Amino acid sequence: MVSYKELGLVNSRELFKKAMEGGYAIPGFNFNNMEQLQAIVSACVETKSPVILQVSSGARKYANQTLLRYMAQGAVEYAKELGYPIPIVLHLDHGNSFELCKSCIEYGFSSVMIDGSHLPYEENVALTKQVVDYAHQFDVTVEGELGVLAGIEDDVKAESHTYTDPDEVVDFVSRTGVDSLAISIGTSHGAYKFKPEQCTRDEKGRLVPPPLRFDILKEVERRIPGFPIVLHGASSVPQEYVDEINKYGGKLKDSIGIPEEQLREAAKSAVCKINIDSDGRLAMTAAVRRVLWTQPEEFDPRKYLGPARDELKKLYMHKTQNVLGSAGKA
Ligand code: G3H
Ligand code: 13P
Ligand code: ZN
């Protein structure tokens, strides 16, 4: 057992308190490899933003759990070396069992998500409470979820949203003791968040998705005032990346994200954490495709992963400065 405190990590409690008071959201950025981690840390140090480094169970399978943990520990030292030690949370994204959450806590995670959102309500309450009771012994913070996002989550596919029912939140939060709550108000995972037929078109012919359900968010806030809310599935799917990917041989069609103005709006409310993964995947893919297409003689991975990392860093800086409002808050 290693405590995250020995690794120089922090839990999310204080960060969310400040984010709530300051009307901004902390980024939840996922990482699976070194270049993503370098881009996240350097972007957040440069913009002086706190950050939540997220590890999914897919990332653990891909990269190895021990390596990821040491990388996060390295991130703390890297931030210091860059000259500005920002607060860093190491968070399990979409934990699906008590055992996984426990194992992450023992490995030095400072925060875990237990995602019981696909379970019947009472089972979600019981599982979340079990994780909270364990995690709080070690001062690890816990995120729960109520409501189901449309799309694919950990091999579970939901055809449509089950929006969070505001009638359930007081009971869920008080019975489980969770520290933050992910809700479903129209976001979803991946690069295809809406079907074109759900959208209208703007003057340039671009697809405009239906707005997020701010009415549900407001009602949740009214029921649990001052309680930290989390938005998953908050990538915006920048058209420039989609265009560049397609220009250099990709085949992405009708990919649609959440408009950044809506996320900015959400960040001013009780939304204290906004999860972004797909936009980073698009940024990296666009840069890698561009290099490999325009310089077909290259075969040194640093020659394409380096530009991918630069593009990612630019994206993350933009998110903290212009979308989440977390820049300058570390
Ligand atoms: O919510 C899902 C995150 O984007 C992580 O995705 O499970 O493919 O690593 P993953
Ligand atoms: P996106 O797929 O919209 O980036 O969402 C990421 C996420 O919610 C990670 O938990
Ligand atoms: Zn998610």
Coordinates of C-alpha atoms and ligand atoms in Angstrom, one line a residue:
M1 CA 0.0 0.0 0.0
V2 CA 1.4 3.4 -0.9
S3 CA -0.4 6.6 0.0
Y4 CA -0.8 9.2 -2.7
K5 CA 0.3 11.8 -0.3
E6 CA 3.8 10.3 -0.3
L7 CA 3.8 10.7 -4.1
G8 CA 3.0 14.4 -3.9
L9 CA -0.5 13.9 -5.3
V10 CA -3.6 15.6 -3.9
N11 CA -7.3 14.5 -3.8
S12 CA -10.0 16.5 -5.5
R13 CA -11.7 18.0 -2.4
E14 CA -9.9 21.3 -2.1
L15 CA -9.7 21.8 -5.9
F16 CA -13.5 21.4 -6.3
K17 CA -14.2 23.8 -3.4
K18 CA -12.1 26.5 -5.1
A19 CA -13.6 25.7 -8.5
M20 CA -17.1 26.0 -7.2
E21 CA -16.3 29.4 -5.6
G22 CA -14.4 30.6 -8.6
G23 CA -16.8 29.5 -11.3
Y24 CA -14.5 27.3 -13.3
A25 CA -13.9 23.5 -13.8
I26 CA -10.8 21.3 -13.3
P27 CA -9.8 19.4 -16.4
G28 CA -10.1 15.6 -16.3
F29 CA -7.6 14.6 -19.0
N30 CA -7.1 10.9 -19.8
F31 CA -3.6 9.5 -20.5
N32 CA -2.3 6.2 -21.9
N33 CA 1.2 7.0 -22.9
M34 CA 4.2 9.3 -22.3
E35 CA 3.5 11.9 -24.9
Q36 CA 0.0 12.5 -23.7
L37 CA 1.2 12.9 -20.1
Q38 CA 4.0 15.3 -21.2
A39 CA 1.5 17.4 -23.1
I40 CA -1.0 17.5 -20.2
V41 CA 1.6 18.4 -17.6
S42 CA 3.4 21.0 -19.6
A43 CA 0.2 22.6 -20.8
C44 CA -1.2 22.8 -17.3
V45 CA 2.1 24.1 -15.8
E46 CA 2.4 26.7 -18.5
T47 CA -1.2 27.9 -17.9
K48 CA -1.0 27.4 -14.2
S49 CA -4.0 25.0 -14.1
P50 CA -4.6 22.3 -11.5
V51 CA -5.2 18.9 -13.3
I52 CA -6.9 15.6 -12.8
L53 CA -4.9 12.8 -14.6
Q54 CA -7.3 10.1 -15.5
V55 CA -6.6 6.4 -16.0
S56 CA -9.3 4.2 -17.4
S57 CA -9.4 0.5 -17.1
G58 CA -8.6 0.4 -20.8
A59 CA -5.5 2.5 -20.2
R60 CA -4.4 0.1 -17.4
K61 CA -4.7 -2.8 -19.8
Y62 CA -2.9 -0.9 -22.6
A63 CA 0.0 0.6 -20.7
N64 CA 0.3 -1.5 -17.5
Q65 CA -1.0 -0.3 -14.2
T66 CA 2.4 -0.1 -12.5
L67 CA 3.9 1.9 -15.3
L68 CA 1.0 4.4 -15.3
R69 CA 1.3 4.9 -11.6
Y70 CA 5.0 5.6 -11.8
M71 CA 4.4 7.9 -14.7
A72 CA 1.9 9.9 -12.6
Q73 CA 4.5 10.1 -9.8
G74 CA 6.9 11.3 -12.5
A75 CA 4.4 13.9 -13.5
V76 CA 4.6 15.5 -10.1
E77 CA 8.4 15.7 -10.3
Y78 CA 8.2 16.9 -14.0
A79 CA 5.9 19.8 -13.0
K80 CA 8.4 20.9 -10.3
E81 CA 11.2 20.7 -12.8
L82 CA 9.2 22.9 -15.2
G83 CA 9.2 25.4 -12.4
Y84 CA 5.6 25.4 -11.2
P85 CA 4.3 22.5 -9.0
I86 CA 0.6 22.5 -9.9
P87 CA -1.8 20.3 -7.9
I88 CA -2.1 16.9 -9.6
V89 CA -4.9 14.4 -8.9
L90 CA -4.5 10.8 -10.0
H91 CA -8.0 9.5 -10.7
L92 CA -9.5 6.2 -11.8
D93 CA -11.9 6.9 -14.7
H94 CA -15.0 4.7 -14.8
G95 CA -14.1 2.2 -12.2
N96 CA -16.6 -0.7 -12.5
S97 CA -15.9 -2.7 -9.4
F98 CA -15.0 -2.3 -5.7
E99 CA -11.9 -4.5 -6.3
L100 CA -10.6 -2.2 -9.1
C101 CA -11.1 0.9 -7.0
K102 CA -9.4 -0.7 -4.0
S103 CA -6.5 -1.8 -6.1
C104 CA -6.0 1.7 -7.5
I105 CA -6.2 3.2 -4.0
E106 CA -3.5 0.7 -2.9
Y107 CA -1.4 1.8 -5.9
G108 CA -1.4 5.4 -4.9
F109 CA -4.5 6.9 -6.7
S110 CA -5.8 10.0 -4.9
S111 CA -9.3 9.8 -6.4
V112 CA -11.5 7.1 -7.9
M113 CA -14.7 7.0 -9.9
I114 CA -17.1 4.1 -9.2
D115 CA -19.5 4.1 -12.1
G116 CA -22.6 2.2 -11.1
S117 CA -24.7 4.2 -13.5
H118 CA -25.8 1.1 -15.5
L119 CA -26.9 -0.7 -12.4
P120 CA -30.4 -0.6 -10.8
Y121 CA -30.5 2.4 -8.5
E122 CA -30.3 0.5 -5.2
E123 CA -27.3 -1.5 -6.5
N124 CA -25.6 1.7 -7.6
V125 CA -26.1 3.1 -4.1
A126 CA -24.7 0.0 -2.4
L127 CA -21.6 -0.3 -4.6
T128 CA -20.8 3.4 -4.4
K129 CA -21.2 3.4 -0.6
Q130 CA -18.9 0.4 -0.4
V131 CA -16.2 2.2 -2.3
V132 CA -16.7 5.5 -0.4
D133 CA -16.4 3.7 3.0
Y134 CA -13.1 2.2 1.9
A135 CA -11.7 5.2 0.1
H136 CA -12.4 7.7 2.8
Q137 CA -10.2 5.7 5.3
F138 CA -7.3 6.9 3.1
D139 CA -8.6 10.4 2.4
V140 CA -9.2 9.3 -1.3
T141 CA -12.1 11.2 -2.9
V142 CA -14.8 9.3 -4.8
E143 CA -16.9 10.3 -7.9
G144 CA -20.2 8.5 -8.4
E145 CA -22.6 8.6 -11.4
L146 CA -26.4 8.9 -11.8
G147 CA -28.0 8.7 -15.2
V148 CA -26.6 7.0 -18.3
L149 CA -24.8 8.8 -21.1
A150 CA -25.7 7.7 -24.7
G151 CA -22.9 5.9 -26.6
I152 CA -20.3 3.3 -25.6
E153 CA -18.9 3.2 -22.0
D154 CA -16.7 0.3 -21.2
D155 CA -18.3 -2.1 -23.6
V156 CA -21.8 -1.1 -22.4
K157 CA -23.7 0.6 -25.3
A158 CA -26.7 2.8 -24.6
E159 CA -28.8 3.8 -27.6
S160 CA -30.0 7.0 -25.9
H161 CA -29.4 9.1 -22.9
T162 CA -31.1 8.4 -19.6
Y163 CA -30.9 11.9 -18.2
T164 CA -30.1 12.2 -14.5
D165 CA -33.3 12.3 -12.4
P166 CA -33.0 15.3 -10.0
D167 CA -35.4 13.5 -7.7
E168 CA -32.7 10.9 -7.0
V169 CA -29.7 13.1 -6.3
V170 CA -30.3 14.1 -2.6
D171 CA -30.9 10.5 -1.6
F172 CA -27.9 9.2 -3.6
V173 CA -25.4 11.8 -2.3
S174 CA -26.5 11.5 1.3
R175 CA -26.7 7.7 1.4
T176 CA -23.4 7.1 -0.4
G177 CA -21.2 9.9 0.9
V178 CA -19.7 10.5 -2.5
D179 CA -17.5 13.6 -3.0
S180 CA -18.7 14.5 -6.5
L181 CA -21.4 13.3 -8.9
A182 CA -21.3 12.8 -12.6
I183 CA -24.6 13.5 -14.3
S184 CA -26.2 12.9 -17.7
I185 CA -27.4 16.1 -19.4
G186 CA -26.8 15.3 -23.0
T187 CA -23.0 14.7 -23.3
S188 CA -21.7 11.4 -24.4
H189 CA -18.4 9.6 -25.0
G190 CA -16.4 9.6 -28.2
A191 CA -16.4 11.6 -31.4
Y192 CA -19.9 10.8 -32.6
K193 CA -22.0 12.3 -29.9
F194 CA -25.1 13.1 -32.0
K195 CA -26.6 11.7 -35.2
P196 CA -26.8 14.2 -38.0
E197 CA -30.6 13.9 -38.0
Q198 CA -30.6 15.2 -34.4
C199 CA -28.8 18.4 -35.5
T200 CA -29.6 21.6 -37.3
R201 CA -27.2 23.3 -39.8
D202 CA -25.6 26.7 -39.4
E203 CA -25.0 29.2 -42.2
K204 CA -21.8 27.4 -43.3
G205 CA -23.7 24.1 -43.5
R206 CA -22.1 22.7 -40.3
L207 CA -24.0 20.5 -38.0
V208 CA -25.2 22.1 -34.8
P209 CA -26.2 19.7 -32.0
P210 CA -29.1 20.1 -29.6
P211 CA -28.2 22.1 -26.5
L212 CA -27.2 20.4 -23.2
R213 CA -30.1 20.1 -20.7
F214 CA -29.1 23.0 -18.5
D215 CA -32.6 22.8 -17.0
I216 CA -31.6 19.4 -15.4
L217 CA -28.3 20.8 -14.3
K218 CA -30.0 23.8 -12.6
E219 CA -32.5 21.5 -10.9
V220 CA -29.7 19.2 -9.6
E221 CA -27.9 22.3 -8.3
R222 CA -31.0 23.5 -6.5
R223 CA -31.4 20.1 -4.8
I224 CA -27.8 19.8 -3.7
P225 CA -26.4 23.3 -3.5
G226 CA -22.6 23.6 -3.5
F227 CA -22.1 20.0 -4.4
P228 CA -19.4 19.3 -7.1
I229 CA -20.9 18.1 -10.4
V230 CA -18.9 16.3 -13.1
L231 CA -19.4 16.3 -16.9
H232 CA -18.2 13.3 -18.8
G233 CA -18.1 13.1 -22.6
A234 CA -17.2 16.7 -23.0
S235 CA -15.1 16.7 -26.1
S236 CA -16.0 19.3 -28.7
V237 CA -14.6 17.4 -31.7
P238 CA -12.9 20.4 -33.4
Q239 CA -13.7 20.4 -37.1
E240 CA -10.1 21.4 -38.0
Y241 CA -8.8 18.1 -36.6
V242 CA -11.5 16.1 -38.4
D243 CA -10.8 17.9 -41.6
E244 CA -7.0 17.4 -41.3
I245 CA -7.5 13.7 -40.5
N246 CA -9.7 13.2 -43.5
K247 CA -7.3 15.3 -45.7
Y248 CA -4.5 12.9 -44.9
G249 CA -6.2 9.6 -45.5
G250 CA -8.6 9.3 -42.6
K251 CA -12.3 8.5 -42.8
L252 CA -14.3 10.3 -40.1
K253 CA -17.8 11.1 -41.0
D254 CA -20.4 13.2 -39.2
S255 CA -18.4 13.4 -36.0
I256 CA -20.1 16.0 -33.7
G257 CA -19.1 17.2 -30.2
I258 CA -20.3 19.6 -27.5
P259 CA -19.9 23.3 -28.5
E260 CA -17.2 24.9 -26.3
E261 CA -19.4 27.8 -25.3
Q262 CA -21.8 25.4 -23.6
L263 CA -19.0 23.9 -21.6
R264 CA -17.8 27.3 -20.6
E265 CA -21.3 28.1 -19.4
A266 CA -21.4 24.8 -17.5
A267 CA -18.0 25.4 -15.9
K268 CA -19.4 28.6 -14.3
S269 CA -22.0 26.5 -12.5
A270 CA -21.6 23.7 -10.0
V271 CA -19.8 21.7 -12.7
C272 CA -16.3 21.4 -11.1
K273 CA -14.7 18.8 -13.4
I274 CA -15.0 18.3 -17.2
N275 CA -13.7 15.2 -18.8
I276 CA -11.9 15.4 -22.2
D277 CA -10.3 12.5 -23.9
S278 CA -11.5 12.2 -27.5
D279 CA -10.4 15.7 -28.5
G280 CA -6.8 14.7 -27.6
R281 CA -7.1 11.6 -29.6
L282 CA -8.2 13.6 -32.6
A283 CA -5.4 16.2 -32.2
M284 CA -2.8 13.4 -32.0
T285 CA -4.2 11.5 -34.9
A286 CA -4.3 14.6 -37.1
A287 CA -0.7 15.4 -36.4
V288 CA 0.6 11.9 -36.9
R289 CA -1.4 11.6 -40.2
R290 CA 0.0 14.9 -41.4
V291 CA 3.6 14.0 -40.8
L292 CA 3.3 10.4 -42.2
W293 CA 1.5 11.6 -45.3
T294 CA 3.7 14.7 -46.0
Q295 CA 7.0 13.1 -45.0
P296 CA 6.6 9.4 -46.1
E297 CA 10.4 8.9 -45.7
E298 CA 10.2 9.4 -41.9
F299 CA 10.3 6.3 -39.6
D300 CA 11.6 7.8 -36.4
P301 CA 8.6 7.8 -34.0
R302 CA 9.9 11.0 -32.4
K303 CA 9.3 12.7 -35.7
Y304 CA 5.6 12.1 -35.6
L305 CA 4.9 11.7 -31.9
G306 CA 6.8 14.9 -31.2
P307 CA 4.4 17.0 -33.4
A308 CA 1.5 15.1 -32.0
R309 CA 2.6 16.0 -28.5
D310 CA 2.9 19.7 -29.5
E311 CA -0.6 19.7 -31.0
L312 CA -1.9 18.1 -27.8
K313 CA -0.3 20.7 -25.6
K314 CA -1.8 23.5 -27.7
L315 CA -5.2 21.8 -27.3
Y316 CA -4.9 21.4 -23.6
M317 CA -3.8 25.0 -23.1
H318 CA -6.8 26.2 -25.1
K319 CA -9.1 24.1 -22.9
T320 CA -7.8 25.5 -19.6
Q321 CA -7.7 29.0 -20.9
N322 CA -10.8 29.4 -23.0
V323 CA -13.1 26.6 -22.1
L324 CA -12.7 25.4 -18.4
G325 CA -11.4 28.7 -17.0
S326 CA -8.9 26.8 -14.8
A327 CA -5.9 28.6 -16.2
G328 CA -4.2 30.7 -13.5
K329 CA -6.0 28.9 -10.7
A330 CA -3.1 26.6 -9.5
Ligands
G3H1 O1 -14.7 7.6 -20.8 C1 -13.9 7.0 -21.5 C2 -12.5 7.6 -21.7 O2 -12.5 8.3 -22.9 C3 -11.5 6.4 -21.7 O3 -11.6 5.7 -22.8 O4 -11.9 3.3 -22.0 O5 -11.0 3.8 -24.3 O6 -9.6 4.3 -22.3 P1 -11.0 4.2 -22.9
13P2 P1 -14.9 12.4 -24.5 O1 -15.0 11.1 -25.2 O2 -16.0 13.3 -24.9 O3 -13.6 13.0 -24.6 O4 -15.2 12.1 -22.9 C1 -14.1 11.6 -22.1 C2 -14.6 11.1 -20.8 O5 -15.7 11.3 -20.3 C3 -13.7 10.3 -20.0 O6 -14.3 9.8 -18.8
ZN3 ZN -16.4 9.3 -19.1

